[in-house]
Tab-separated table of C-alpha atoms and ligand atoms in Angstrom:
chain	number	residue	atom	x	y	z
L	6	MET	CA	225.717	65.828	-122.179
L	7	ALA	CA	225.849	69.302	-123.750
L	8	SER	CA	225.091	70.926	-120.410
L	9	GLU	CA	228.160	69.311	-118.848
L	10	ARG	CA	230.468	70.835	-121.421
L	11	LYS	CA	232.115	74.090	-120.401
L	12	ILE	CA	232.583	76.989	-122.761
L	13	ASN	CA	236.348	76.785	-122.930
L	14	PHE	CA	238.272	79.936	-123.895
L	15	ALA	CA	241.662	78.387	-123.073
L	16	ALA	CA	244.732	79.593	-124.981
L	17	GLY	CA	246.032	76.065	-125.571
L	18	PRO	CA	245.555	73.209	-125.304
L	19	ALA	CA	242.132	74.444	-126.274
L	20	LYS	CA	238.618	73.511	-127.209
L	21	LEU	CA	238.056	70.909	-129.905
L	22	PRO	CA	234.853	70.694	-131.957
L	23	GLU	CA	232.250	68.431	-130.302
L	24	GLU	CA	231.842	66.586	-133.604
L	25	VAL	CA	235.526	65.618	-133.453
L	26	LEU	CA	235.383	64.449	-129.830
L	27	LEU	CA	232.282	62.375	-130.502
L	28	LYS	CA	233.885	60.772	-133.530
L	29	MET	CA	236.938	59.880	-131.423
L	30	GLN	CA	234.660	58.388	-128.803
L	31	GLU	CA	232.823	56.372	-131.410
L	32	GLU	CA	236.062	55.019	-132.868
L	33	GLN	CA	237.941	54.583	-129.600
L	34	LEU	CA	237.537	50.816	-129.327
L	35	ASN	CA	237.267	49.984	-132.981
L	36	TYR	CA	238.780	52.203	-135.646
L	37	ASN	CA	237.632	51.492	-139.197
L	38	ASN	CA	236.513	47.976	-138.240
L	39	LEU	CA	240.075	47.011	-137.394
L	40	GLY	CA	239.170	46.045	-133.832
L	41	VAL	CA	241.723	48.411	-132.280
L	42	SER	CA	241.929	52.132	-131.684
L	43	VAL	CA	244.286	54.312	-133.711
L	44	ILE	CA	246.601	54.801	-130.741
L	45	GLU	CA	247.068	51.022	-130.503
L	46	MET	CA	248.065	50.591	-134.142
L	47	SER	CA	251.558	50.230	-135.559
L	48	HIS	CA	252.753	53.429	-137.151
L	49	ARG	CA	254.160	51.241	-139.934
L	50	SER	CA	250.822	49.600	-140.713
L	51	LYS	CA	249.158	50.146	-144.066
L	52	GLU	CA	246.118	51.620	-142.300
L	53	PHE	CA	248.098	54.179	-140.337
L	54	GLY	CA	250.068	55.078	-143.454
L	55	ALA	CA	246.787	55.848	-145.203
L	56	LEU	CA	245.672	58.056	-142.314
L	57	LEU	CA	249.000	59.910	-142.327
L	58	ASN	CA	248.932	60.524	-146.070
L	59	GLU	CA	245.320	61.617	-145.974
L	60	THR	CA	246.160	64.114	-143.231
L	61	ILE	CA	249.024	65.564	-145.277
L	62	ALA	CA	246.747	65.798	-148.327
L	63	LEU	CA	244.070	67.604	-146.295
L	64	ILE	CA	246.578	70.197	-145.055
L	65	ARG	CA	247.776	70.715	-148.627
L	66	GLU	CA	244.243	71.111	-149.912
L	67	LEU	CA	242.843	73.346	-147.166
L	68	MET	CA	245.849	75.676	-146.919
L	69	ASN	CA	246.573	75.583	-150.630
L	70	VAL	CA	250.165	74.573	-149.928
L	71	PRO	CA	252.240	75.020	-153.127
L	72	ASP	CA	253.879	71.950	-154.699
L	73	ASN	CA	257.386	73.108	-153.810
L	74	PHE	CA	256.677	72.661	-150.092
L	75	GLU	CA	256.864	69.480	-148.006
L	76	ILE	CA	254.560	68.862	-145.051
L	77	LEU	CA	256.165	67.213	-142.007
L	78	PHE	CA	254.889	65.861	-138.732
L	79	MET	CA	257.321	66.407	-135.903
L	80	GLN	CA	257.371	66.537	-132.086
L	81	GLY	CA	258.811	68.970	-129.594
L	82	GLY	CA	256.120	71.612	-130.064
L	83	GLY	CA	256.535	75.129	-131.350
L	84	SER	CA	259.373	75.450	-128.831
L	85	GLY	CA	261.232	72.559	-130.460
L	86	GLN	CA	261.091	74.425	-133.754
L	87	PHE	CA	262.679	77.477	-132.134
L	88	ALA	CA	265.851	75.334	-132.143
L	89	ALA	CA	265.068	73.257	-135.235
L	90	ILE	CA	264.801	76.342	-137.463
L	91	PRO	CA	268.438	77.475	-137.085
L	92	LEU	CA	269.592	73.852	-136.867
L	93	ASN	CA	268.100	73.249	-140.334
L	94	LEU	CA	268.470	76.574	-142.118
L	95	LYS	CA	271.842	77.942	-141.109
L	96	GLY	CA	273.754	76.622	-144.120
L	97	ASN	CA	276.676	78.961	-144.834
L	98	HIS	CA	274.980	81.951	-143.299
L	99	GLU	CA	276.333	83.844	-140.335
L	100	HIS	CA	273.115	85.163	-138.953
L	101	ALA	CA	269.319	85.197	-138.985
L	102	ASP	CA	266.993	88.200	-138.626
L	103	TYR	CA	264.219	88.185	-136.026
L	104	ILE	CA	261.072	90.285	-135.766
L	105	VAL	CA	260.209	90.337	-132.068
L	106	THR	CA	256.620	91.437	-131.431
L	107	GLY	CA	255.771	89.529	-128.265
L	108	ALA	CA	256.609	86.751	-125.834
L	109	TRP	CA	256.787	83.923	-128.369
L	110	SER	CA	259.042	85.561	-130.951
L	111	SER	CA	261.201	86.739	-128.073
L	112	LYS	CA	261.574	83.166	-126.821
L	113	ALA	CA	262.273	81.964	-130.351
L	114	ALA	CA	265.094	84.494	-130.773
L	115	GLU	CA	266.604	83.530	-127.442
L	116	GLU	CA	266.604	79.830	-128.268
L	117	ALA	CA	267.920	80.354	-131.809
L	118	ALA	CA	270.895	82.310	-130.456
L	119	LYS	CA	272.358	78.994	-129.263
L	120	TYR	CA	272.696	77.876	-132.887
L	121	ILE	CA	273.068	80.992	-135.019
L	122	LYS	CA	273.870	84.670	-134.585
L	123	VAL	CA	270.541	86.415	-134.028
L	124	LYS	CA	269.919	90.005	-135.145
L	125	LYS	CA	266.692	91.719	-134.181
L	126	VAL	CA	265.336	93.943	-136.963
L	127	PHE	CA	264.284	96.534	-134.377
L	128	THR	CA	264.706	96.876	-130.638
L	129	PRO	CA	261.578	95.328	-129.124
L	130	ALA	CA	259.556	97.921	-127.238
L	131	LYS	CA	257.672	96.737	-124.151
L	132	PRO	CA	254.857	96.461	-123.429
L	133	TYR	CA	254.234	94.667	-126.712
L	134	VAL	CA	251.253	96.315	-128.415
L	135	THR	CA	252.095	96.680	-132.099
L	136	VAL	CA	254.264	95.839	-135.083
L	137	PRO	CA	256.681	98.748	-135.660
L	138	ASP	CA	256.749	100.385	-139.123
L	139	GLN	CA	258.360	98.112	-141.679
L	140	GLU	CA	260.224	101.032	-143.292
L	141	LYS	CA	262.270	101.362	-140.127
L	142	TRP	CA	263.334	97.758	-139.855
L	143	VAL	CA	266.988	96.964	-140.319
L	144	HIS	CA	267.624	93.596	-141.940
L	145	ASP	CA	269.572	92.285	-144.881
L	146	GLU	CA	269.662	89.751	-147.655
L	147	LYS	CA	272.594	87.904	-146.104
L	148	ALA	CA	270.394	86.459	-143.373
L	149	ALA	CA	269.631	82.746	-143.446
L	150	TYR	CA	265.981	83.681	-142.882
L	151	LEU	CA	263.681	86.362	-141.500
L	152	TYR	CA	261.644	85.084	-138.579
L	153	TYR	CA	258.255	86.279	-137.332
L	154	CYS	CA	255.391	85.078	-135.171
L	155	ALA	CA	252.134	85.358	-137.138
L	156	ASN	CA	250.059	85.575	-133.963
L	157	GLU	CA	251.441	86.440	-130.549
L	158	THR	CA	249.219	84.332	-128.302
L	159	VAL	CA	250.123	86.007	-125.021
L	160	HIS	CA	249.761	89.606	-126.212
L	161	GLY	CA	247.020	89.240	-128.830
L	162	ILE	CA	249.039	90.722	-131.708
L	163	GLU	CA	248.562	89.302	-135.192
L	164	PHE	CA	250.339	90.145	-138.442
L	165	THR	CA	247.520	91.422	-140.656
L	166	PRO	CA	246.553	91.623	-143.392
L	167	SER	CA	249.814	90.315	-144.857
L	168	SER	CA	253.134	88.874	-143.784
L	169	PRO	CA	256.314	90.975	-143.471
L	170	GLU	CA	258.231	92.149	-146.522
L	171	SER	CA	261.211	89.784	-146.686
L	172	HIS	CA	263.397	91.189	-149.511
L	173	ASP	CA	264.088	87.726	-150.930
L	174	VAL	CA	265.171	86.169	-147.644
L	175	PRO	CA	263.009	83.132	-146.767
L	176	LEU	CA	260.379	84.008	-144.207
L	177	VAL	CA	259.900	81.690	-141.254
L	178	ALA	CA	256.460	81.909	-139.649
L	179	ASP	CA	255.320	80.601	-136.291
L	180	VAL	CA	251.595	80.060	-136.888
L	181	SER	CA	251.008	77.986	-133.729
L	182	SER	CA	248.016	80.033	-132.604
L	183	ASN	CA	246.460	81.062	-135.925
L	184	PHE	CA	247.037	77.904	-137.945
L	185	MET	CA	244.175	77.692	-140.465
L	186	ALA	CA	242.292	80.519	-138.803
L	187	ARG	CA	242.395	82.384	-142.121
L	188	PRO	CA	243.623	81.733	-145.655
L	189	PHE	CA	247.427	81.734	-145.768
L	190	ASP	CA	249.683	83.129	-148.496
L	191	PHE	CA	252.920	81.128	-148.796
L	192	LYS	CA	254.582	83.863	-150.869
L	193	ASP	CA	258.174	84.494	-149.687
L	194	HIS	CA	257.900	81.815	-146.988
L	195	GLY	CA	260.523	79.165	-146.376
L	196	VAL	CA	259.127	77.464	-143.282
L	197	VAL	CA	255.690	77.653	-141.690
L	198	PHE	CA	255.220	75.757	-138.451
L	199	GLY	CA	252.983	75.352	-135.444
L	200	GLY	CA	251.893	73.023	-132.698
L	201	ALA	CA	248.470	71.463	-133.220
L	202	GLN	CA	247.066	72.157	-129.764
L	203	LYS	CA	245.662	75.651	-130.358
L	204	ASN	CA	243.595	75.295	-133.510
L	205	LEU	CA	244.200	71.907	-135.054
L	206	GLY	CA	244.094	69.169	-132.463
L	207	ALA	CA	246.015	67.776	-129.534
L	208	ALA	CA	249.365	68.640	-127.965
L	209	GLY	CA	252.261	66.531	-129.189
L	210	LEU	CA	251.960	67.057	-132.935
L	211	THR	CA	253.982	69.817	-134.585
L	212	ILE	CA	253.241	70.556	-138.219
L	213	VAL	CA	256.146	71.924	-140.265
L	214	ILE	CA	255.757	73.069	-143.878
L	215	VAL	CA	259.133	73.503	-145.574
L	216	ARG	CA	260.138	74.817	-149.001
L	217	LYS	CA	262.054	72.102	-150.810
L	218	ASP	CA	265.061	74.201	-151.830
L	219	LEU	CA	265.848	74.854	-148.153
L	220	ILE	CA	266.247	71.199	-147.323
L	221	GLY	CA	269.784	69.938	-146.795
L	222	LYS	CA	271.281	72.975	-145.044
L	223	GLN	CA	271.180	71.380	-141.598
L	224	GLN	CA	274.094	71.660	-139.201
L	225	ASP	CA	276.160	68.551	-138.448
L	226	VAL	CA	274.917	68.450	-134.865
L	227	THR	CA	271.214	68.574	-135.828
L	228	PRO	CA	269.427	65.695	-134.071
L	229	ALA	CA	267.852	63.272	-136.539
L	230	VAL	CA	264.387	63.793	-135.055
L	231	PHE	CA	264.777	67.531	-135.687
L	232	SER	CA	266.249	67.197	-139.170
L	233	TYR	CA	263.862	68.206	-141.942
L	234	LYS	CA	265.937	66.214	-144.426
L	235	GLU	CA	265.734	63.053	-142.324
L	236	MET	CA	262.026	63.518	-141.698
L	237	ILE	CA	261.206	64.101	-145.362
L	238	ALA	CA	263.251	61.092	-146.431
L	239	ASN	CA	261.051	59.003	-144.136
L	240	ASN	CA	257.668	60.669	-144.773
L	241	SER	CA	257.669	61.711	-141.071
L	242	LEU	CA	258.177	58.084	-140.017
L	243	TYR	CA	261.840	58.270	-139.024
L	244	ASN	CA	260.694	57.194	-135.583
L	245	THR	CA	257.272	56.746	-133.976
L	246	PRO	CA	255.240	59.865	-134.725
L	247	PRO	CA	252.498	61.147	-132.383
L	248	THR	CA	249.925	58.803	-133.906
L	249	GLY	CA	247.043	59.928	-131.698
L	250	GLY	CA	247.822	63.542	-132.479
L	251	ILE	CA	247.850	62.926	-136.218
L	252	TYR	CA	244.517	61.130	-135.927
L	253	THR	CA	242.990	64.030	-133.958
L	254	THR	CA	244.233	66.574	-136.484
L	255	ASN	CA	242.885	64.428	-139.314
L	256	LEU	CA	239.398	64.706	-137.803
L	257	VAL	CA	239.760	68.455	-137.172
L	258	LEU	CA	240.811	68.999	-140.799
L	259	LYS	CA	237.755	67.115	-142.036
L	260	TRP	CA	235.650	69.280	-139.746
L	261	ILE	CA	237.210	72.460	-141.217
L	262	LYS	CA	236.549	71.159	-144.711
L	263	ALA	CA	232.922	70.423	-143.863
L	264	LYS	CA	232.580	73.978	-142.515
L	265	GLY	CA	233.522	75.313	-145.951
L	266	GLY	CA	237.297	75.642	-145.628
L	267	LEU	CA	239.527	78.495	-144.514
L	268	GLN	CA	237.609	81.388	-146.079
L	269	ALA	CA	234.402	80.373	-144.295
L	270	ILE	CA	236.294	79.765	-141.037
L	271	TYR	CA	237.978	83.183	-141.402
L	272	GLU	CA	234.684	85.002	-141.892
L	273	LEU	CA	233.311	83.364	-138.778
L	274	ASN	CA	236.476	84.250	-136.832
L	275	LEU	CA	236.106	87.889	-137.930
L	276	LYS	CA	232.528	87.917	-136.682
L	277	LYS	CA	233.456	86.366	-133.331
L	278	SER	CA	236.401	88.637	-132.598
L	279	GLY	CA	234.540	91.662	-134.020
L	280	LEU	CA	231.762	91.085	-131.538
L	281	ILE	CA	234.130	91.203	-128.559
L	282	TYR	CA	236.290	94.071	-129.853
L	283	GLY	CA	233.090	95.990	-130.612
L	284	ILE	CA	232.018	95.769	-126.986
L	285	ILE	CA	235.477	96.849	-125.839
L	286	ASP	CA	235.468	99.866	-128.173
L	287	ASN	CA	231.963	100.924	-127.171
L	288	SER	CA	232.560	100.713	-123.434
L	289	ASN	CA	233.950	104.226	-122.932
L	290	GLY	CA	237.207	102.800	-121.667
L	291	PHE	CA	235.671	100.395	-119.145
L	292	TYR	CA	237.136	97.595	-121.242
L	293	HIS	CA	240.548	98.399	-122.650
L	294	CYS	CA	242.531	96.600	-125.335
L	295	ALA	CA	246.063	97.997	-125.599
L	296	VAL	CA	246.847	96.417	-128.963
L	297	ASP	CA	247.177	98.645	-132.034
L	298	LYS	CA	243.883	98.215	-133.911
L	299	ARG	CA	245.685	97.260	-137.123
L	300	TYR	CA	247.223	94.243	-135.436
L	301	ARG	CA	244.507	92.995	-133.142
L	302	SER	CA	244.412	89.215	-133.057
L	303	ILE	CA	241.267	87.468	-134.264
L	304	MET	CA	242.283	84.499	-132.113
L	305	ASN	CA	243.359	85.870	-128.711
L	306	VAL	CA	241.428	88.910	-127.547
L	307	CYS	CA	243.339	90.458	-124.628
L	308	PHE	CA	241.858	93.251	-122.558
L	309	ARG	CA	241.776	94.905	-119.138
L	310	ILE	CA	238.710	95.866	-117.129
L	311	GLY	CA	238.243	99.159	-115.309
L	312	GLY	CA	240.552	101.259	-117.485
L	313	ALA	CA	243.903	100.856	-119.211
L	314	ALA	CA	245.805	99.819	-116.078
L	315	GLY	CA	243.164	97.257	-115.149
L	316	ASN	CA	241.351	96.857	-111.873
L	317	GLU	CA	242.301	93.436	-110.581
L	318	GLU	CA	239.388	93.248	-108.213
L	319	LEU	CA	236.930	93.823	-111.068
L	320	GLU	CA	238.782	91.384	-113.279
L	321	GLU	CA	238.511	88.724	-110.626
L	322	LYS	CA	234.785	89.394	-110.294
L	323	PHE	CA	234.403	89.155	-114.054
L	324	ILE	CA	236.140	85.789	-114.177
L	325	LYS	CA	234.141	84.466	-111.225
L	326	GLY	CA	230.854	85.519	-112.842
L	327	ALA	CA	231.964	83.933	-116.093
L	328	VAL	CA	232.594	80.622	-114.324
L	329	GLU	CA	229.080	80.824	-112.840
L	330	ARG	CA	227.880	81.161	-116.429
L	331	ASN	CA	229.793	78.053	-117.506
L	332	MET	CA	232.707	79.923	-119.135
L	333	ILE	CA	236.265	78.947	-118.190
L	334	SER	CA	239.912	79.893	-118.846
L	335	LEU	CA	239.415	83.618	-119.424
L	336	LYS	CA	242.314	84.727	-117.256
L	337	GLY	CA	245.044	86.587	-119.151
L	338	HIS	CA	248.591	85.241	-119.258
L	339	ARG	CA	250.365	85.819	-115.940
L	340	SER	CA	252.874	88.161	-117.571
L	341	VAL	CA	250.134	90.432	-118.940
L	342	GLY	CA	247.229	90.123	-116.509
L	343	GLY	CA	243.630	91.012	-117.314
L	344	ILE	CA	241.426	88.888	-119.522
L	345	ARG	CA	242.240	86.789	-122.561
L	346	ALA	CA	239.453	85.222	-124.585
L	347	SER	CA	240.896	82.741	-127.054
L	348	LEU	CA	238.423	82.400	-129.898
L	349	TYR	CA	239.982	79.521	-131.817
L	350	ASN	CA	238.179	77.869	-134.728
L	351	ALA	CA	236.255	75.453	-132.501
L	352	ILE	CA	234.649	78.261	-130.479
L	353	THR	CA	231.205	78.878	-131.956
L	354	LEU	CA	229.489	82.205	-132.598
L	355	GLU	CA	226.865	81.206	-130.020
L	356	GLU	CA	229.558	80.660	-127.379
L	357	THR	CA	231.108	84.002	-128.246
L	358	GLN	CA	227.682	85.614	-127.869
L	359	ILE	CA	227.380	84.214	-124.347
L	360	LEU	CA	230.673	85.899	-123.476
L	361	ALA	CA	229.485	89.118	-125.144
L	362	THR	CA	226.260	89.066	-123.136
L	363	TRP	CA	228.208	88.658	-119.901
L	364	MET	CA	230.519	91.550	-120.846
L	365	LEU	CA	227.568	93.867	-121.454
L	366	GLU	CA	225.867	92.798	-118.238
L	367	PHE	CA	229.068	93.266	-116.258
L	368	GLU	CA	229.624	96.715	-117.742
L	369	LYS	CA	226.131	97.768	-116.690
L	370	LEU	CA	226.787	96.527	-113.172
L	371	TYR	CA	230.200	98.112	-112.605
L	372	ALA	CA	231.039	100.789	-115.203
L	373	ASN	CA	229.665	103.743	-113.297
L	374	GLN	CA	230.709	102.943	-109.768
R	405	PLP	C1	251.830	77.906	-127.769
R	405	PLP	C2	252.795	78.587	-128.648
R	405	PLP	C3	254.122	78.146	-128.795
R	405	PLP	C4	254.723	77.024	-127.975
R	405	PLP	O1	254.172	75.835	-128.240
R	405	PLP	P1	254.655	74.516	-127.475
R	405	PLP	O2	253.957	73.471	-128.262
R	405	PLP	O3	254.189	74.623	-126.062
R	405	PLP	O4	256.119	74.451	-127.572
R	405	PLP	C5	254.943	78.797	-129.694
R	405	PLP	N1	254.500	79.834	-130.405
R	405	PLP	C6	253.240	80.296	-130.282
R	405	PLP	C7	252.802	81.459	-131.100
R	405	PLP	C8	252.353	79.685	-129.397
R	405	PLP	O5	251.098	80.141	-129.287
């Protein structure tokens, strides 16, 4: 069984912990002695209600979500929230401020512009490799919110160690690809959202954490399924929620808790990413990560092989050799090229070490040719 499993470095949907998959298998035909699986149950049943509330409570506990925030289960993915954010937060404001540090925040700004005037706090500089100095940002307190992407999945850029300075405007954070990868500080935040399929479960579930005082500012045209107010009034049961997705996330949250919670998970993530970045930095430029060291992602490690510009032939060889060693989905995003190793929570230190071993072996084979 274990030998059939690939080491899956996919950027999302991504690897789930084996313990979670086995539990799902065990409960597939008969959940909790009810004689049906979770995905066959009514979302209005007492049993599903208990599962839903337990899942909300686990998110609150693990992330230390303050009492003045509501936790919602929605659909439409992170991309759906790109529209839902301005549809819910515009209120009487004219505009929203956007921090664009990569592909995802760029997409978010583009989508939001359909529903609110979007101002970028600096002109995005491509290629995306850093977060420009905060002192030079131009934004103001009249904005409905200040938007940022906590981890740019395509470019491997993560806001660290803290979130942007918001000057009393509610921060909106897209945490799709570093959800519960590290402890999270809700200070200054108004909305924190992400799809579950990178770190917390299956595609189809979008988790949205909203500060209560921001509820009720939705636009008249806001679809009910995208309305935070409507969703909160119905405890995320306005319509049929992604029941299977909520169940999967419930199991992943229990797994995180059993691992010791977010601090323990974070320390492990630092070790994993540190191992790979260490090899990159010690390779005399054979491996090259373009991202500013202060903002290197602990989730998505992006690098080129054969120098800064990348040697596509070598990169192809690297990926082929990785597949022969049971490792899959290491190809960088098509817009960036090179290699991307996504080291989400479910990736173990041992799996990361197998990648590290292959990187060292490959360097020996090809670095001095
Ligand atoms: C994957 C991702 C998204 C998009 O998620 P969908 O669920 O496909 O809409 C948005 N933001 C970030 C940072 C992502 O990694």
